XYZ file of C-alpha atoms in Angstrom:
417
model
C 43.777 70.047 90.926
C 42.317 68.100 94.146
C 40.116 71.178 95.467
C 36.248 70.100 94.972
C 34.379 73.463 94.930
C 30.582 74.223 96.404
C 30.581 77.085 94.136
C 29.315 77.121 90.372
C 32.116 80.037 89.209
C 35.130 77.900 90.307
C 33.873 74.167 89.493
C 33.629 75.927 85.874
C 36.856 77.406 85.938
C 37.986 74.009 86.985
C 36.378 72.051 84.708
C 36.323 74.167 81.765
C 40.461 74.762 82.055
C 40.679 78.469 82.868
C 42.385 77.754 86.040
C 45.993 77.827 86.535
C 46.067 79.024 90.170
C 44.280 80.950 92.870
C 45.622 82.393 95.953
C 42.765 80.667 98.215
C 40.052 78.094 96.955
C 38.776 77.596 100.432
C 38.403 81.263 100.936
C 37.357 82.294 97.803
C 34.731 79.647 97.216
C 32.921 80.753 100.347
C 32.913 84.358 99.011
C 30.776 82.785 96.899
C 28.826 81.063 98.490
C 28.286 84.001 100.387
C 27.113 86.702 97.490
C 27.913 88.457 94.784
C 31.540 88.675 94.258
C 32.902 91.526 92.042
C 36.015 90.551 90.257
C 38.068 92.820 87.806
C 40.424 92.289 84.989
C 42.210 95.217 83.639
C 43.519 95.603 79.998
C 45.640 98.787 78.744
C 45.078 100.427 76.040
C 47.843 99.916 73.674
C 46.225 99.442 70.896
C 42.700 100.152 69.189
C 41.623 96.443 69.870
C 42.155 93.656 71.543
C 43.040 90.337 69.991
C 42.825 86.562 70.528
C 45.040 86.412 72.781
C 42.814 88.372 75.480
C 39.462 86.288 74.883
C 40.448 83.801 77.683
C 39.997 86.750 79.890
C 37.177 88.079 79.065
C 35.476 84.821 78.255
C 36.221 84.807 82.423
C 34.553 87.532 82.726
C 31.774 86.365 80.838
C 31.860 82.995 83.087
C 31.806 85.200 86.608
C 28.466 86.825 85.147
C 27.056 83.422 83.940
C 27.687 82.101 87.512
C 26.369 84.988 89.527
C 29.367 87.372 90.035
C 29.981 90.969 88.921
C 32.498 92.094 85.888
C 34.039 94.745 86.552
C 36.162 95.730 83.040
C 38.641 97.610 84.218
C 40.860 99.912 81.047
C 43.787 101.175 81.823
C 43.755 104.940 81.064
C 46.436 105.686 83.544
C 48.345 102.599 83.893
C 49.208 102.650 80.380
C 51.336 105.589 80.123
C 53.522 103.561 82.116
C 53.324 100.389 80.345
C 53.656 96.418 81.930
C 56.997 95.418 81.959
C 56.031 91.596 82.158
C 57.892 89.276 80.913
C 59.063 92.026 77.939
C 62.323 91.869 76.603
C 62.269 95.953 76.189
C 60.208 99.209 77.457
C 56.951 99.985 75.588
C 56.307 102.464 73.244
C 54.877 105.606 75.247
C 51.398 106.888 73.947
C 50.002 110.337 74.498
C 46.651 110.612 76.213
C 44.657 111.130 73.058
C 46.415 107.843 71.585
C 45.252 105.627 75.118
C 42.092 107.395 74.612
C 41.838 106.333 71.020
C 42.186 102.775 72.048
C 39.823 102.907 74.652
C 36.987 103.648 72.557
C 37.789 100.376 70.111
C 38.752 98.071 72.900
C 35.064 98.678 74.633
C 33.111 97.898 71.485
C 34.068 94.488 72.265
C 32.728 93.514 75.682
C 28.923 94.068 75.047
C 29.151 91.035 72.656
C 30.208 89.070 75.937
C 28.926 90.588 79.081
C 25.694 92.695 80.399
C 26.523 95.932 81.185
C 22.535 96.784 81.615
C 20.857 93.509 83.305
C 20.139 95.959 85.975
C 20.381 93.523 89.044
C 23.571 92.544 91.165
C 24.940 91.061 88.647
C 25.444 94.114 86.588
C 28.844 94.526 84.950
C 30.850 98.001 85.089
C 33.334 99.304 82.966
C 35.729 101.711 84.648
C 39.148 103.560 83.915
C 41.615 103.732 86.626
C 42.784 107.351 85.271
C 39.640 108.326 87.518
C 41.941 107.621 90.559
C 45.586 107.346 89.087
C 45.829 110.618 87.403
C 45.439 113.095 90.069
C 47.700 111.461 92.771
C 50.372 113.189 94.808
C 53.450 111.417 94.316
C 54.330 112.452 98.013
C 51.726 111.136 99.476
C 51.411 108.264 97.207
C 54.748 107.692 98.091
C 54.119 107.919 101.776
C 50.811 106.319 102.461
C 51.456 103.328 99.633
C 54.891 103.144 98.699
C 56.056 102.246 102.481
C 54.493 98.735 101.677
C 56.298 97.600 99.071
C 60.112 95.869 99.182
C 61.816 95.972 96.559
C 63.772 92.969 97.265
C 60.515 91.186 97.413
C 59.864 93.249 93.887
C 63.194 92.275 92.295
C 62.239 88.450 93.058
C 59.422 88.663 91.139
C 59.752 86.269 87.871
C 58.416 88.978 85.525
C 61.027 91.542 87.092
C 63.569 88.757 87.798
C 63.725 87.118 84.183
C 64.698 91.141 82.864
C 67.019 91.405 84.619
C 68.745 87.763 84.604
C 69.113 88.416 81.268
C 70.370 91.844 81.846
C 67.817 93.971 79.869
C 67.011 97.543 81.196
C 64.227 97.610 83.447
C 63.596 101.554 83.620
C 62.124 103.132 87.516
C 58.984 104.090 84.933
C 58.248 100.390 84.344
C 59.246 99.477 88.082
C 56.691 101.265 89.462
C 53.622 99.385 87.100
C 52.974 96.818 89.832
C 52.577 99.423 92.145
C 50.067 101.336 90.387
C 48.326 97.914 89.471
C 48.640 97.053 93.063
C 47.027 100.238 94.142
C 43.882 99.505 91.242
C 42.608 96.331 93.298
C 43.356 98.330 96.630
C 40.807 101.319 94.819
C 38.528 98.659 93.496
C 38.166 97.098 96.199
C 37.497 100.446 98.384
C 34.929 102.069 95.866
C 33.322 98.896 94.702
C 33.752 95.826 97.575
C 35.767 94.226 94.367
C 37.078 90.886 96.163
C 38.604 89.607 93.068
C 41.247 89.936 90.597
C 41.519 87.620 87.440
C 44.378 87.273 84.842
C 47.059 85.322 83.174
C 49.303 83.470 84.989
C 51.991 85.847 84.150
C 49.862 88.479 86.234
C 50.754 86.502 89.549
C 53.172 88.787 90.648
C 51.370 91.945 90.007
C 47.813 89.945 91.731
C 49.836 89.238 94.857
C 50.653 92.339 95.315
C 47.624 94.135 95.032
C 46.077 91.538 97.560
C 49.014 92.265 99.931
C 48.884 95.968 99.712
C 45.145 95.915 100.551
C 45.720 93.881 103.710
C 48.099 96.482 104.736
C 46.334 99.260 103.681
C 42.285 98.323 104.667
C 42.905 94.731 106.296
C 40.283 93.380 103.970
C 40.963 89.725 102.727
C 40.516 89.971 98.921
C 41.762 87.102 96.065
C 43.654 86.476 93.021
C 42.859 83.637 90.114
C 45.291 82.806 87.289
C 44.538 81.317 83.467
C 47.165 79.531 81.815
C 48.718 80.991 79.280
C 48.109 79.271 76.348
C 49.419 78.287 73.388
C 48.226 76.068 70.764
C 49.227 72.231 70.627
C 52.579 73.104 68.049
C 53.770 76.129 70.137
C 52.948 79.066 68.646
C 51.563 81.640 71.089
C 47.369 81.778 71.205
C 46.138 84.668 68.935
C 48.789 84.964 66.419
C 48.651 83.838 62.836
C 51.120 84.111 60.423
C 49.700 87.616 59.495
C 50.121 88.916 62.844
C 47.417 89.342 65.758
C 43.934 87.724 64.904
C 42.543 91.110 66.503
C 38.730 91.279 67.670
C 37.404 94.089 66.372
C 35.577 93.604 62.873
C 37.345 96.601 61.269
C 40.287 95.267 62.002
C 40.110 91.956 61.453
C 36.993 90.755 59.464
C 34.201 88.198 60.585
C 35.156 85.840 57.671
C 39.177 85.659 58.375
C 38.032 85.622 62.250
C 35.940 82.176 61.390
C 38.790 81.522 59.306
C 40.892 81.391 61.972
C 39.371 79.060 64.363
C 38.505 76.873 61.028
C 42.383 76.374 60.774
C 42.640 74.978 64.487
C 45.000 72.119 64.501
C 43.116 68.622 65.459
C 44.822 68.169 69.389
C 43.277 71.630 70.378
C 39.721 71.803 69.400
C 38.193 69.785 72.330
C 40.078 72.632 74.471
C 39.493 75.538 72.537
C 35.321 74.655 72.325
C 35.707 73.970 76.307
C 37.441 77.807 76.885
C 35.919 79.518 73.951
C 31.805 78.652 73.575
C 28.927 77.905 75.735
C 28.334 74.991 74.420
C 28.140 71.992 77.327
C 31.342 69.958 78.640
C 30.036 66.740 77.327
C 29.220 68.129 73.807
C 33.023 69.822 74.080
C 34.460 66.579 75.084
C 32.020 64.656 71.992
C 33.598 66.774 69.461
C 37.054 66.948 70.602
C 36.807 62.932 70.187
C 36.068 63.722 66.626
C 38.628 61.598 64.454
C 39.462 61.883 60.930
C 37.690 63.876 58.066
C 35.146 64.436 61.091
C 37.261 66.822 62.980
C 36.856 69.277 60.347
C 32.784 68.922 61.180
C 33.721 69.520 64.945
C 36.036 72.708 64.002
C 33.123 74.281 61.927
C 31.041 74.054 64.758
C 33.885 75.905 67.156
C 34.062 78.693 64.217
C 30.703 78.930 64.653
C 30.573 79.088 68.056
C 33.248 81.602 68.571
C 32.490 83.639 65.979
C 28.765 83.929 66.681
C 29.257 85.142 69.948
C 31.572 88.250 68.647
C 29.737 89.274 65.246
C 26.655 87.953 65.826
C 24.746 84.575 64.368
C 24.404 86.237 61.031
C 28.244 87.110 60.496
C 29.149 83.335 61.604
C 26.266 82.331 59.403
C 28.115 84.086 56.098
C 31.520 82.794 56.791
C 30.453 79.500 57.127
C 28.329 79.823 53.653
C 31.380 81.668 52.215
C 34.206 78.595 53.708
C 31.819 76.396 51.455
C 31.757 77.936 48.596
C 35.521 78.272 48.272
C 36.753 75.111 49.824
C 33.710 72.830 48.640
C 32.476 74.295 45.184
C 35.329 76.605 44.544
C 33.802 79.373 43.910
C 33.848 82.867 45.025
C 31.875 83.483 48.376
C 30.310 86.652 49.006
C 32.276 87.229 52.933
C 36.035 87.437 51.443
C 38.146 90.013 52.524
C 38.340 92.607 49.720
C 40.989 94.809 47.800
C 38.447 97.458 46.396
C 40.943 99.498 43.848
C 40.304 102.804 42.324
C 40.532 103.847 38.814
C 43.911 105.939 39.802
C 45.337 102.720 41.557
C 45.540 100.951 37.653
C 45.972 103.624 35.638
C 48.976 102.217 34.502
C 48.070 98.630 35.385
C 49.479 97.493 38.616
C 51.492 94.625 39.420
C 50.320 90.660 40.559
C 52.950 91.115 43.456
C 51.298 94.551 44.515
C 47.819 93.253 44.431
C 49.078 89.777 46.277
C 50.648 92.384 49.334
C 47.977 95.048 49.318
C 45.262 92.628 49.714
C 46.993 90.763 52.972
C 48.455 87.385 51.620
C 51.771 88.332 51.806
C 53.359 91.069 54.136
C 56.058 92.600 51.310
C 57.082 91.940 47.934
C 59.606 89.546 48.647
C 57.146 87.490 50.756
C 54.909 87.600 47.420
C 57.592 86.724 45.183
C 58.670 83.644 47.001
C 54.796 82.543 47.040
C 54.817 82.790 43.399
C 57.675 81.146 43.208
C 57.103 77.997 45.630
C 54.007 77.840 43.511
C 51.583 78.624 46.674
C 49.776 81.558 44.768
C 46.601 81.346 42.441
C 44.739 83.943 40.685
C 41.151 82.604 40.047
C 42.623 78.936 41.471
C 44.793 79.138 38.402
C 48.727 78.950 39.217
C 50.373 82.109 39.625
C 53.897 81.198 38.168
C 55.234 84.657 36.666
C 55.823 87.535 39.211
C 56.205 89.783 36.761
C 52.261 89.450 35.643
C 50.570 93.438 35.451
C 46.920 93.511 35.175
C 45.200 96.424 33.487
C 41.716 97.789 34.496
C 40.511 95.411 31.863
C 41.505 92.734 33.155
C 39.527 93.759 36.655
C 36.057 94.200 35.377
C 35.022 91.033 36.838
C 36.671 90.398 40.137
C 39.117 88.253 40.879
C 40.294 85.797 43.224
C 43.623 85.640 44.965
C 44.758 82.378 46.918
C 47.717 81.916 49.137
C 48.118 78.254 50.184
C 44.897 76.012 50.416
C 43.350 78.152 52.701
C 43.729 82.169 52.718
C 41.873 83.916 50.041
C 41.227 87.668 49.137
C 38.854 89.044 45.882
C 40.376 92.283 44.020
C 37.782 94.521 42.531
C 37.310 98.073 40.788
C 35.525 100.083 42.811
């Protein structure tokens, strides 16, 4: 990256490593230097949260406000009964409107923990749902006024599109026609609310250029597109997956403590860059603890827990992790912030299996996962070796609770309720 940028939004993106391309520096920095630039990132609904994997987004977001610019959060009401088709091996599952709606409601719990929706100046994020403008088209004259801009050889070259269909998956007309309607949200933003920018992944590209062309057809305004990388940690595995499935961001889903735990676990070669994309804490402070070597990394990836988790839950949910990672790891104990199995009276009746208890409290993801934990010796019970799967416990044996321990480092308490 040679580009030196006048303004503070892209020198961050630069320096921080959110930037994997942008249509026009030159242009785009000016826009800044100019005002206050409204940029949009839109996530669909296709599920009741988001997870990891979309926090380099809306830590973006939460940059553009930092650095004078306007959020717009843009959820995808209408875009996801159609469902992106990038870079997916098959169609997505369709969801009814009370299902997207669903989702909507827990996705947007999330963004008040990272931008201002009420600062009441310029600066003064919005959260919008492009079913305002994308339900009530006519497909005639959507196909007339909009549709006449698009090629579809230009659409079929497309990487996203291109990659399908080199591998000769089905690519249904439903799925073909997402980057159109995601075309047509910047070409709306950028009508209602003077939006001049769109951000995203890097596998967005596509569906970015698109919107900026359609817009110079349509309104001949000059608008922009900026890319992320998309990341994945230093052995391979893609950002925001753990190996019990999406690290998700809201707390009901996924608690503050196995949220902490999460970034806790970072491997050593990413916590420099994960501090740099992840907190507000300052370069040079990101750069001091990524240096960290040894026993001191673990220090360094404490602080990154911290960090992340803070902003999310708040200082006091980061606070009780971190008291409850000591207790465990350092004294052994039992912390107070473990994710819980609360049974019922009913539920051991007539006792109830080691193996159940191991899968219903989320250390294994089936029986046979469970069995072969007991049986590689990775399982404890009160850090005690679990070594017979065939164990039952009785409500006796419950009145205290007990600790359950996969590995070194995943840990669940079982109590009666």
């Amino acid at each position: 990256m040679t580009y030196h940028p006048k303004s503070d939004f892209i020198t961050v993106m630069i320096e921080r490593g959110f930037l994997a391309d942008c249509t026009d520096y030159q242009g785009l920095d000016d826009a800044f230097a100019a005002g206050v630039v409204p940029a949009y990132i839109g996530f669909d609904a296709t599920a009741q949260s988001l997870h990891v994997g979309s926090l380099i987004q809306i830590m973006m977001l939460r940059w553009l406000q930092k650095c004078g610019g306007k959020p717009i959060t843009l959820m995808g009401g209408g875009t996801t009964k159609v469902g992106d088709p990038s870079f997916r091996a098959d169609e997505r599952p369709l969801l009814t409107t009370k299902q997207i709606n669903a989702n909507i409601a827990g996705i947007k719990q999330v963004f008040a923990a990272y931008i201002d929706y009420e600062s009441g100046d310029d600066t003064q994020a919005l959260m919008l749902n492009n079913a305002e403008w994308l339900e009530d088209l006519n497909y005639l004259d959507f196909l007339r006024d909009i549709g006449r801009h698009f090629s579809v050889n230009r659409m079929l070259a497309f990487e996203s599109v291109k990659s399908r269909l080199d591998r000769e998956q089905s690519l249904s007309f439903l799925e073909f026609n997402y980057m159109i309607l995601q075309a047509y949200d910047f070409l709306e933003l950028n009508r209602r609310y003077g939006c001049l920018l769109q951000l995203g992944g890097s596998d967005q590209w596509g569906n970015i250029v698109n919107g900026i062309d359609l817009t110079r057809r349509v309104l001949d305004h000059e608008i922009y597109g900026l890319t992320s990388p998309l990341l994945t940690t230093s052995d391979g595995k893609k950002m925001g997956k753990s190996q019990d499935g999406a690290i998700w961001l809201n707390a009901e889903m996924c608690a503050p403590y196995e949220f902490w735990q999460f970034w806790r676990n970072t491997n050593d070669d990413d916590v420099g860059r994960f501090l740099k994309l992840y907190t507000d804490l300052p370069i040079a402070e990101c750069d001091r603890l990524g240096a960290l070597e040894g026993s001191d990394i673990n220090e360094a990836k404490i602080v990154l827990a911290n960090e992340v988790t803070k902003l999310l839950h708040g200082k006091d949910a980061a606070a009780a992790a971190e008291a409850t990672a000591r207790e465990v790891f350092e004294k052994g104990g039992v912390g107070d912030d473990l994710p819980t199995l609360t049974l019922t009276a009913d539920d051991v009746s007539d006792g109830i299996s080691v193996v159940q208890l191991i899968v219903r409290s989320g250390l294994a993801g089936s029986g046979k996962e469970a069995k072969r934990l007991i049986a590689d010796n990775g399982a404890k019970m009160n850090d005690e070796a679990l070594t017979d799967a065939g164990m039952v416990l009785q409500a006796a044996d419950l009145v205290t609770p007990i600790k359950l321990s996969a590995g070194k480092k995943r840990h669940a308490l079982v109590q009666l309720g």
